[in-house]
Structure formats: structure tokens, C-alpha cells
Tab-separated table of C-alpha atoms in Angstrom:
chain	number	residue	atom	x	y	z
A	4	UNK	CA	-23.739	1.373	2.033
A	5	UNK	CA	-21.811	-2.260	2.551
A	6	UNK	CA	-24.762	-3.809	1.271
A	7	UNK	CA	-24.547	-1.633	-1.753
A	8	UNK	CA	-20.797	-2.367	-2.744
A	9	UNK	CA	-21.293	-6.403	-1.910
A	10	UNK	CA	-22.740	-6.674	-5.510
A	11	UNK	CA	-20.685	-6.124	-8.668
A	12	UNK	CA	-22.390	-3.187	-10.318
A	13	UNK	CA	-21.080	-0.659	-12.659
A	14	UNK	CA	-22.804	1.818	-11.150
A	15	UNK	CA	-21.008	1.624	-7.780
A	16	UNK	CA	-17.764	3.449	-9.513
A	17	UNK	CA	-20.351	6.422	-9.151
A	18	UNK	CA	-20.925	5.655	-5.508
A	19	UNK	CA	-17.227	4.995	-5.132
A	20	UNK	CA	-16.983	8.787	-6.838
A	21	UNK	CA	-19.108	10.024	-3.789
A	22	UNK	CA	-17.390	8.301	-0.774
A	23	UNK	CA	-13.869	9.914	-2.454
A	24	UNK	CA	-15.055	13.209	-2.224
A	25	UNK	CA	-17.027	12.717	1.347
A	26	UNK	CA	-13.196	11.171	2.605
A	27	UNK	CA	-11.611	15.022	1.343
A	28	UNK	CA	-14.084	17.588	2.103
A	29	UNK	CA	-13.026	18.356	5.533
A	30	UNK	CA	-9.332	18.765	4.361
A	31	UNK	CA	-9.978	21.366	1.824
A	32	UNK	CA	-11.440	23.233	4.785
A	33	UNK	CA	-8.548	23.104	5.872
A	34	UNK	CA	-6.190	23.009	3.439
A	35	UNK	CA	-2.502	24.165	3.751
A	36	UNK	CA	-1.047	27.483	1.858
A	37	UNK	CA	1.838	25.488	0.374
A	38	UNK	CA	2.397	21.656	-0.043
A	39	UNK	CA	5.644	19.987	-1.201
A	40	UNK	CA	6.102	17.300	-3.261
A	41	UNK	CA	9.253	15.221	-3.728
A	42	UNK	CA	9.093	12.501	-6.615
A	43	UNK	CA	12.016	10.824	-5.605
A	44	UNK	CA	14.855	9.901	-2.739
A	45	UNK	CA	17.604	12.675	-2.582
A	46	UNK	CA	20.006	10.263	-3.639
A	47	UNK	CA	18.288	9.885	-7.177
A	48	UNK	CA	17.399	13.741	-7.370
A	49	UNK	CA	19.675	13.990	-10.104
A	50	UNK	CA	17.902	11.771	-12.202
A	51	UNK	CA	15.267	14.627	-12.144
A	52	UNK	CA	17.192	17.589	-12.667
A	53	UNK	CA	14.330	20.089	-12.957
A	54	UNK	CA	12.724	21.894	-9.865
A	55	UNK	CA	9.224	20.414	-9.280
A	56	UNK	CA	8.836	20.111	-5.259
A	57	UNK	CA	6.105	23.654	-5.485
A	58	UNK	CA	5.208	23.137	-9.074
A	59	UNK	CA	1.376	22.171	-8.250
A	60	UNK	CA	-0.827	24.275	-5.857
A	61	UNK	CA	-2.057	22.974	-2.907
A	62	UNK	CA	-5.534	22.703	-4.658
A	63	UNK	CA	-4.282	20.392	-7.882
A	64	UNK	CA	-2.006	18.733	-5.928
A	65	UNK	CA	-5.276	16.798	-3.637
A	66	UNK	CA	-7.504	16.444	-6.696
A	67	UNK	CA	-4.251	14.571	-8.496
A	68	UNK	CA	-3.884	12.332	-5.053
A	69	UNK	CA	-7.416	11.758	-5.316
A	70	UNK	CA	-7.088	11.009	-8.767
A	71	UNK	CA	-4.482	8.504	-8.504
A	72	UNK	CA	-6.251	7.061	-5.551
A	73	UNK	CA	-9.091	6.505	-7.395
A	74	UNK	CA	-7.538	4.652	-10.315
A	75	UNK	CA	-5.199	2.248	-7.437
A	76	UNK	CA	-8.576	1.312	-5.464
A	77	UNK	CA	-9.900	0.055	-9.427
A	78	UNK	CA	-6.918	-1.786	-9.614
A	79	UNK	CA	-7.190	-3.252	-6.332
A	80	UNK	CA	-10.506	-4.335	-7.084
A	81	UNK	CA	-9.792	-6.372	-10.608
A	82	UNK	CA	-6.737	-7.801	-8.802
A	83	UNK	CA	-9.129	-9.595	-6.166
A	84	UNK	CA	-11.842	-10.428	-8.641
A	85	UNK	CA	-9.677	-11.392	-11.380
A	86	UNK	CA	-7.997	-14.305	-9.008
A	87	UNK	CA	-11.261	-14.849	-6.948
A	88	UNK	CA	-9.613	-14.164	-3.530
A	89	UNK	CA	-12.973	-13.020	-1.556
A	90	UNK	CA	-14.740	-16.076	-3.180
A	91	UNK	CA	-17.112	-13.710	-5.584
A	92	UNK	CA	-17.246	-10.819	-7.540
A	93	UNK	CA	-17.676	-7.282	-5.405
A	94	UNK	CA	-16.492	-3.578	-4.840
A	95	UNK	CA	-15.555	-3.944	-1.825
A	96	UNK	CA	-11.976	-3.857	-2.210
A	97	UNK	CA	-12.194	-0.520	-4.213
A	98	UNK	CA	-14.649	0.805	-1.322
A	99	UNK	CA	-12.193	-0.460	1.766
A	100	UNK	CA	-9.453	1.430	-0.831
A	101	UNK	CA	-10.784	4.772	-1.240
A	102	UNK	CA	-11.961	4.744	2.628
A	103	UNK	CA	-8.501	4.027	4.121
A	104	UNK	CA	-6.748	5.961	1.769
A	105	UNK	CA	-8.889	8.697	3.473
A	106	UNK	CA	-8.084	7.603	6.732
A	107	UNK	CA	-5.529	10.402	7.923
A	108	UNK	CA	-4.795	14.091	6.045
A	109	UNK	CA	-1.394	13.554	4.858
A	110	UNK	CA	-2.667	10.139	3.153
A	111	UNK	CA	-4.911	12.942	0.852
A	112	UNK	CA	-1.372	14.500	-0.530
A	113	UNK	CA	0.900	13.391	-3.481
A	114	UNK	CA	3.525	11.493	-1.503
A	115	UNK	CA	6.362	9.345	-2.927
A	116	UNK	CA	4.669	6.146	-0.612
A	117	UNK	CA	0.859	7.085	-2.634
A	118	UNK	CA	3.349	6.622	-6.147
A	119	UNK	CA	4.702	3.338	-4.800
A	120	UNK	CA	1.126	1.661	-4.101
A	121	UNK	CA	0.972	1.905	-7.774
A	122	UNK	CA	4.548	-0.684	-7.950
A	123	UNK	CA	3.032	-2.538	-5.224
A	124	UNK	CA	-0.133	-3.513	-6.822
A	125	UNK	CA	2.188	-4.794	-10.206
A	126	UNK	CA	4.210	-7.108	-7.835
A	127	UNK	CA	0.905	-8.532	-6.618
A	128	UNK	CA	-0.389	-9.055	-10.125
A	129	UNK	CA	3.101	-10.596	-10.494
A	130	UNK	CA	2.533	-12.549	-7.513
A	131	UNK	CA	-0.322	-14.108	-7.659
A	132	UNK	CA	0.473	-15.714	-11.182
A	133	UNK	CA	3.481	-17.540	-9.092
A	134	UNK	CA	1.055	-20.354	-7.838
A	135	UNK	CA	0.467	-22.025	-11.059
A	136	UNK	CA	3.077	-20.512	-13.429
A	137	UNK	CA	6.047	-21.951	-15.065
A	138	UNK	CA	8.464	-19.603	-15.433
A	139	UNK	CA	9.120	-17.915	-11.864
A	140	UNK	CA	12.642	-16.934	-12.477
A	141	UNK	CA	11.486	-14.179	-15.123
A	142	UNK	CA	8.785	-12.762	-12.550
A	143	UNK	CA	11.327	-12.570	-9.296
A	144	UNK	CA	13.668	-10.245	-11.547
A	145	UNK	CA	10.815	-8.069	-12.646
A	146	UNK	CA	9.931	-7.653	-9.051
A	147	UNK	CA	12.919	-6.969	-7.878
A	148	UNK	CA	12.903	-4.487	-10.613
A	149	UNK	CA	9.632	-3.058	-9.525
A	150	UNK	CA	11.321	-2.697	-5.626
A	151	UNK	CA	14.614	-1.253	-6.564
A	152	UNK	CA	11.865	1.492	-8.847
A	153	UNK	CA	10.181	1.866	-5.524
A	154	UNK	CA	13.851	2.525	-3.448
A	155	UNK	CA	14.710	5.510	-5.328
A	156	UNK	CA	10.992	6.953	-5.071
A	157	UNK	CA	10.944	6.106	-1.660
A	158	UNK	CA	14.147	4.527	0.211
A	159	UNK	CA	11.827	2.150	2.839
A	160	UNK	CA	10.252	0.187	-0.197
A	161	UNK	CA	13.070	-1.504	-0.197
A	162	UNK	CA	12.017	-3.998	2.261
A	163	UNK	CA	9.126	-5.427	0.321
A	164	UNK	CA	12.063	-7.016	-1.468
A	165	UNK	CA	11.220	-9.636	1.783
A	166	UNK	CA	8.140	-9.811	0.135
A	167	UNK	CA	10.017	-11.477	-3.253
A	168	UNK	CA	11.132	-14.260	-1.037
A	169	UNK	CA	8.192	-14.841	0.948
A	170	UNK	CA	5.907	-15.313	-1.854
A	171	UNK	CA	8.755	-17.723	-3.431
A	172	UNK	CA	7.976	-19.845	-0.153
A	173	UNK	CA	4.773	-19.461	-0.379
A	174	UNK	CA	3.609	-20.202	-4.123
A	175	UNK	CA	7.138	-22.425	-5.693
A	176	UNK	CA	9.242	-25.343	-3.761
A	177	UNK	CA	12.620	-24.201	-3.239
A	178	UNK	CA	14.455	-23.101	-6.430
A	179	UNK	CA	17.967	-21.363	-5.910
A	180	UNK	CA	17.472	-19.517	-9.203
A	181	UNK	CA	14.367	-18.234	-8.333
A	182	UNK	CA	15.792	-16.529	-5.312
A	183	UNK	CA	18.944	-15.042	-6.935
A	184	UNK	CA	16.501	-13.486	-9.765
A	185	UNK	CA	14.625	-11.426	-7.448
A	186	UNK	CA	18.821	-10.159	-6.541
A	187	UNK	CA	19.705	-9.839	-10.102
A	188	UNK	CA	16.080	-7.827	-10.856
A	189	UNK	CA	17.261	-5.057	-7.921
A	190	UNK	CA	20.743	-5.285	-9.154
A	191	UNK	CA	20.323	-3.937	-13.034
A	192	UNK	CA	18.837	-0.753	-11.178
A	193	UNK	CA	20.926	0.232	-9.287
A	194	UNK	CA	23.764	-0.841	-11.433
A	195	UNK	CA	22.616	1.226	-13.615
A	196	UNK	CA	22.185	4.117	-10.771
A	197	UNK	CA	26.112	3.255	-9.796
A	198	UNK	CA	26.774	4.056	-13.853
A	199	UNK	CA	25.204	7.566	-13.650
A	200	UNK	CA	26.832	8.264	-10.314
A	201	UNK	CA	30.757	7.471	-11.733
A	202	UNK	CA	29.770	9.937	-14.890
A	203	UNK	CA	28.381	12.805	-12.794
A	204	UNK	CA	31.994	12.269	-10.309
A	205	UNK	CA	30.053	10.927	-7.197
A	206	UNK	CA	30.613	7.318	-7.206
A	207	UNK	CA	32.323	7.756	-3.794
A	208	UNK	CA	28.791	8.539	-2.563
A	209	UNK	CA	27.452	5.649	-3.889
A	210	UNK	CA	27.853	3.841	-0.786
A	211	UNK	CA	25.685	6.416	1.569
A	212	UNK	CA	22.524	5.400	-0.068
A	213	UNK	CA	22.712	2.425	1.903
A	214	UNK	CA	23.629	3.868	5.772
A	215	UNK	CA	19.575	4.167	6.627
A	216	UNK	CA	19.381	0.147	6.558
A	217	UNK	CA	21.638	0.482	9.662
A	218	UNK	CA	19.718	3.017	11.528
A	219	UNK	CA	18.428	1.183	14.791
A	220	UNK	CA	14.714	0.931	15.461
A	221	UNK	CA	13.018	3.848	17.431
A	222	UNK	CA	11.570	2.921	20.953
A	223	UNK	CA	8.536	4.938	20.205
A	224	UNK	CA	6.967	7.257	17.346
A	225	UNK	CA	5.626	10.606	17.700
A	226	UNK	CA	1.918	10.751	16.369
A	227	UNK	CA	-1.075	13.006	17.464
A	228	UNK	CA	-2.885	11.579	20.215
A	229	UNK	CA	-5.844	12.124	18.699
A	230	UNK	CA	-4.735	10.111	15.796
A	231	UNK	CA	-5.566	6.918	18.273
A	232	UNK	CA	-8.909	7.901	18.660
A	233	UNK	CA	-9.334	6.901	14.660
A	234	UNK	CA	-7.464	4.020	14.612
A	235	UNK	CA	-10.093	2.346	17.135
A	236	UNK	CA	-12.605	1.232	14.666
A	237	UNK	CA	-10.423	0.053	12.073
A	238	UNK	CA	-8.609	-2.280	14.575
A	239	UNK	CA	-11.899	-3.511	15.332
A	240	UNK	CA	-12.222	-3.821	12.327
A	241	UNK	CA	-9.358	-5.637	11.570
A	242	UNK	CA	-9.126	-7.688	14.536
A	243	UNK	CA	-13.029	-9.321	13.318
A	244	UNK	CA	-11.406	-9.736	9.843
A	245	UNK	CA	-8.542	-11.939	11.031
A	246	UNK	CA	-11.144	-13.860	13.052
A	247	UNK	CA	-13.705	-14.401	9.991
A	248	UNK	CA	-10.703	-15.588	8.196
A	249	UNK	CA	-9.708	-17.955	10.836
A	250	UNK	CA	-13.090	-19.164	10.917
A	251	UNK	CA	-13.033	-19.980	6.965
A	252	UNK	CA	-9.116	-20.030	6.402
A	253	UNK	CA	-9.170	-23.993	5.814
A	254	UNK	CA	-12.325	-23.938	3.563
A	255	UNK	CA	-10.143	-21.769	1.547
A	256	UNK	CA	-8.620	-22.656	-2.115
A	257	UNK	CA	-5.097	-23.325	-1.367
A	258	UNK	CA	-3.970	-20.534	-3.634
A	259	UNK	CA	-6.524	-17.804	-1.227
A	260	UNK	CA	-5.061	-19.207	1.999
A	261	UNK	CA	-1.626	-18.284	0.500
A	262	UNK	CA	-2.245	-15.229	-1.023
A	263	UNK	CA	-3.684	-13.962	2.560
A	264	UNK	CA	-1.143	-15.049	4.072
A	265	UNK	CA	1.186	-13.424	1.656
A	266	UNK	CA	-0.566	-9.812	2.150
A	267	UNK	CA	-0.748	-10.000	6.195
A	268	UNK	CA	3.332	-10.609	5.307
A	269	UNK	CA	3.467	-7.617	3.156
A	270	UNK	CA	1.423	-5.806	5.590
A	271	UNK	CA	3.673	-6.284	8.773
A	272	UNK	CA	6.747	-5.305	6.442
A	273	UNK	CA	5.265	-1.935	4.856
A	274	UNK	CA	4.130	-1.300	8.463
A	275	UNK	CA	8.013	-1.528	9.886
A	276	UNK	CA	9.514	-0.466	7.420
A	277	UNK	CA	8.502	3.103	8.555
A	278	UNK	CA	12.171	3.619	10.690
A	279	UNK	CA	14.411	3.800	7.309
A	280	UNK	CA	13.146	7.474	6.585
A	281	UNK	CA	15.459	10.117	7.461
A	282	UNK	CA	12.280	11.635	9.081
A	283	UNK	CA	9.443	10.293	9.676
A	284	UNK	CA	5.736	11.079	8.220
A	285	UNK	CA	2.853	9.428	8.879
A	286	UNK	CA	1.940	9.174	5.190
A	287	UNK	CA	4.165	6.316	5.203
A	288	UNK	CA	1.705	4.181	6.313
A	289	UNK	CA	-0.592	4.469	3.251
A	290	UNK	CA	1.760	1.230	1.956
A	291	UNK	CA	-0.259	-0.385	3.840
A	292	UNK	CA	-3.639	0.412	2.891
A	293	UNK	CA	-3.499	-2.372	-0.297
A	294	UNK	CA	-3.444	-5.410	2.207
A	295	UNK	CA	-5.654	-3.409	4.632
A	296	UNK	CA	-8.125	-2.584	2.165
A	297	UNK	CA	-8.265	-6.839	0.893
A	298	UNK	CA	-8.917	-7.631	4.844
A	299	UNK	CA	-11.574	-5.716	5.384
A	300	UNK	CA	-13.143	-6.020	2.118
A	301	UNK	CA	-13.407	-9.885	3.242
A	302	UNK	CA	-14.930	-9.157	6.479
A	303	UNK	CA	-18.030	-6.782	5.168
A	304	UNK	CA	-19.018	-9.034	2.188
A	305	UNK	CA	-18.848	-12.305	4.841
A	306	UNK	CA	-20.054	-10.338	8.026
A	307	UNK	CA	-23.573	-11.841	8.808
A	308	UNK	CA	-24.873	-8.651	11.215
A	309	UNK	CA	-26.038	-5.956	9.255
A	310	UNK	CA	-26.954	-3.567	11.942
A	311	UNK	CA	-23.521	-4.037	12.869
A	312	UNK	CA	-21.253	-3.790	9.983
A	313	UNK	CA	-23.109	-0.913	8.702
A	314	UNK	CA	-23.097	1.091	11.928
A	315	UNK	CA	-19.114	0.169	12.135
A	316	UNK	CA	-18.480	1.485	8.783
A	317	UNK	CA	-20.293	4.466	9.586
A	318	UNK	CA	-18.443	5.297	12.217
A	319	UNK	CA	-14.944	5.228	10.630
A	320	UNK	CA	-16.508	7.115	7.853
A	321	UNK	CA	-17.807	9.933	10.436
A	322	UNK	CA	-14.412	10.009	12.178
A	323	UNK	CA	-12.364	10.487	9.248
A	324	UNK	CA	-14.418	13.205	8.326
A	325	UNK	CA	-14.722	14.555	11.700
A	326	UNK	CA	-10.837	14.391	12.292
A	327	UNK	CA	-10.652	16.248	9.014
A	328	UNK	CA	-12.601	19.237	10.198
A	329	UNK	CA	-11.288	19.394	13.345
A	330	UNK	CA	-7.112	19.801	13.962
A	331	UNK	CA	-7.534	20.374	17.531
């Protein structure tokens, strides 16, 4: 199937179609009687003043996911082909995407994290015109935009406003401006946010949306044990990515070597950022499936084994599925 996606034909978004559905069937074996969906943070709930937690079944509310999924891992794709990051054209990015997305059941829900890849992949667009463009000051405040959007869907996005700074370091020499942009971007929000509070009477509440940043970090998380068992292959699989890339990281453009470099960033802060939730869910982690998804897209199309890289993606597909029909 790697071999298949490694070429950029049209007719893979069919193939892509099939591996989407294969990555869901077990779960709507099992799926649950009622699922909840909440749009935004509770302290932006007035901003949507209508009840809409129950308003899809359990049924519509996958196929949207899947939807949505489905247009994110397209998006994902053109992003790496349009700026040439895995060095030719391919559908591998859409493919990683769609499979990792897949990877555990609550990833196959509409979840305020799911909504956010969508702000994500705009700040990378955003991003990766930083390198060579002239006018950075206008793209930090839309990002910072785009992350104080992301804070009142989901309250942990807020970190990726690191990831404002670190691609300032990465892609611009130093520019004061620049840096205070990205502030003034997250500011207008929430200024606004602060404007709605003082006419609905709660701007003495204003100040609690901001107790989670002090919450200390846990000494451990509480996850399934058998939730291990599937991370195995895709730490293999990530562990030969980051050594393919250190093989070929200083034949790289200068512009690739950064742009990896800024997605393992964003992928180490959307993985810790996890502790800011009021409780945590393990859907959280599907912020990190963009980055993911670009790593091991680059080790399939440059793997040289093909017994190999076939028979690993085969066996993360079969133990998603597996995982799906079995709760244990």
C-alpha cells in the first residue's frame, strides 16, 4: 500500500477513501449510545448560547469526524507538496493523516482538539511563508489570532503560541516587532472576549480563565494499558524517521531542515500541553497527529526495505483495527 501512495495520483484520494473507513469499522461495532460534543471552553460558552452538546447522534457525529478528517489529511498533503518539504510530490502525508487520526477511538469523535488541527494547519501555511517573506509582522498577529481562536475552542492550544516565537527564530533574525505582533494578534481576541464579559456583568471572572496555566504538571497519566501495546509500532516508527532524517538532515534545503525542526517543536508542545485540561482525555493528543503524520510520511517514501516498511505499516493498520474491535 506505501508503494501505492509514494506516487502523486488522483486516484489515491479513492484509496485514501478506503483506509478511512478500514481505520472506523471496528468502532461502529462498538459504538457508544450517546456522545457529547462541546464546541468550545466553558469560559466562552456564552458566545454560543444555544444547547448543542447532544444535538448529533452518535452515528452523524463519526461520519462528520471522519469527514473533517478527511478534508485536514488533503490539506496536510498540499501543505508539504506545495513547499516541497519531502523533496517530491506524494500522498503520503494524507495517508500517515488519515492512519493516525485512526490511531485510538476517541481520535474518531468530534472533539474541540480535531476543530483546532484545522487552525493549526493555517499557522503552518502561515509559517512556512516566514522564510522568504517580507512582511512577518502582519503574519505573527494573524497567528496569534489563529491561537487565541484555538484557546477558547480548546484552553491547551494556547501553548502553540511558543510555536509563534520559535518559528520567528527559526525563519527571521531577531525583530522586536515581530515578536510583540504575535502578543498583539492574541490580544484583539481576547480583548474583545474581556468586552463581552463587562456587558454580560462577569468581568470579575475574567481573570479565572487563566488559573489552568498554573496547574502543576502531573507525575503520571492514567491511560489503558493496552493503549501501549499500539503505540509500539508507531514509535518504531518514529524513532526510524528521526534517524532517516538525521541521515539526510544536512543534504536538506535550508528552509526543509527548518521547517522539521519547527514541527518536532510543535510536536513536543501539543504533546505537553495535555496537563492544562481540567480533565484529561486522550483525544488531546490528536494535535499532534499533523507533525506526526509529516515524519512518517518522510520515512515510507525514503525507506529503502520494502518487505519492511510494508509489513510495519501493516501492522499498525491491523492493531488499530484490532484495538477497535476489541475493548477488553
Amino acid at each position: 500500500m506505501i508503494q501505492v501512495f509514494r506516487s502523486f495520483n488522483p486516484l489515491n484520494i479513492l484509496w485514501l477513501v478506503f483506509v478511512l473507513l478500514l481505520t472506523r469499522v471496528g468502532y461502529l461495532f462498538n459504538i457508544p449510545d450517546k456522545v457529547e460534543f462541546v464546541f468550545v471552553e466553558p469560559f466562552a460558552r456564552l458566545l454560543v448560547p444555544v444547547a448543542y452538546e447532544y444535538v448529533f447522534s452518535p452515528a452523524v457525529n463519526i461520519l462528520l469526524a471522519a469527514v473533517l478528517i478527511f478534508i485536514q489529511a488533503l490539506l496536510v498533503n498540499y501543505l508539504i507538496n506545495h513547499y516541497n518539504l519531502l523533496g517530491k510530490p506524494t500522498f503520503l502525508p494524507a495517508l500517515m493523516y488519515i492512519t493516525l487520526s485512526g490511531l485510538f477511538s476517541p481520535f474518531l469523535i468530534l472533539s474541540p482538539p480535531l476543530i483546532c488541527n484545522f487552525l493549526l494547519i493555517w499557522m503552518l501555511f502561515k509559517f512556512m511563508t516566514l522564510y522568504k517573506g517580507e512582511d512577518a509582522k502582519s503574519i505573527a498577529y494573524d497567528a496569534g489570532m489563529i491561537v487565541a481562536l484555538g484557546s477558547l475552542i480548546y484552553f491547551p492550544f494556547i501553548y502553540l503560541f511558543l510555536a509563534i516565537w520559535i518559528a520567528l527564530i527559526l525563519f527571521r533574525p531577531f525583530n522586536w516587532r515581530e515578536w510583540i505582533s504575535g502578543i498583539l494578534g492574541y490580544g484583539t481576541i481576547f480583548f474583545f472576549l474581556a468586552v463581552f464579559y463587562y456587558l454580560n456583568d462577569r468581568i470579575n471572572k475574567f481573570y479565572l480563565i487563566w488559573l489552568p496555566l498554573g496547574k502543576k504538571f502531573p507525575d503520571h497519566i492514567s491511560i489503558n494499558s493496552y493503549n501501549y501495546l499500539l503505540l509500539i509500532p508507531v514509535i518504531m516508527i518514529l524513532v526510524l524517521c528521526f534517524y532517516k532524517l538525521q541521515q539526510n538532515f544536512f543534504k536538506s534545503y535550508v528552509q526543509i531542515r527548518k521547517s522539521f525542526q519547527l514541527l518536532f517543536f510543535i510536536f513536543l508542545i501539543a504533546a505537553f500541553s495535555f496537563y492544562v485540561n481540567a480533565a484529561f482525555h486522550i483525544n488531546h493528543f490528536v494535535l499532534c497527529v499533523v507533525p506526526a503524520a509529516v515524519f512518517f510520511a518522510y520515512y515510507f517514501l525514503y525507506a529503502t526495505k520494502k518487505w519492511f516498511y510494508e509489513s510495519l505499516f501493516l501492522l499498525l493498520l491491523i492493531s488499530i483495527v484490532y484495538f477497535q474491535f476489541n475493548k477488553f
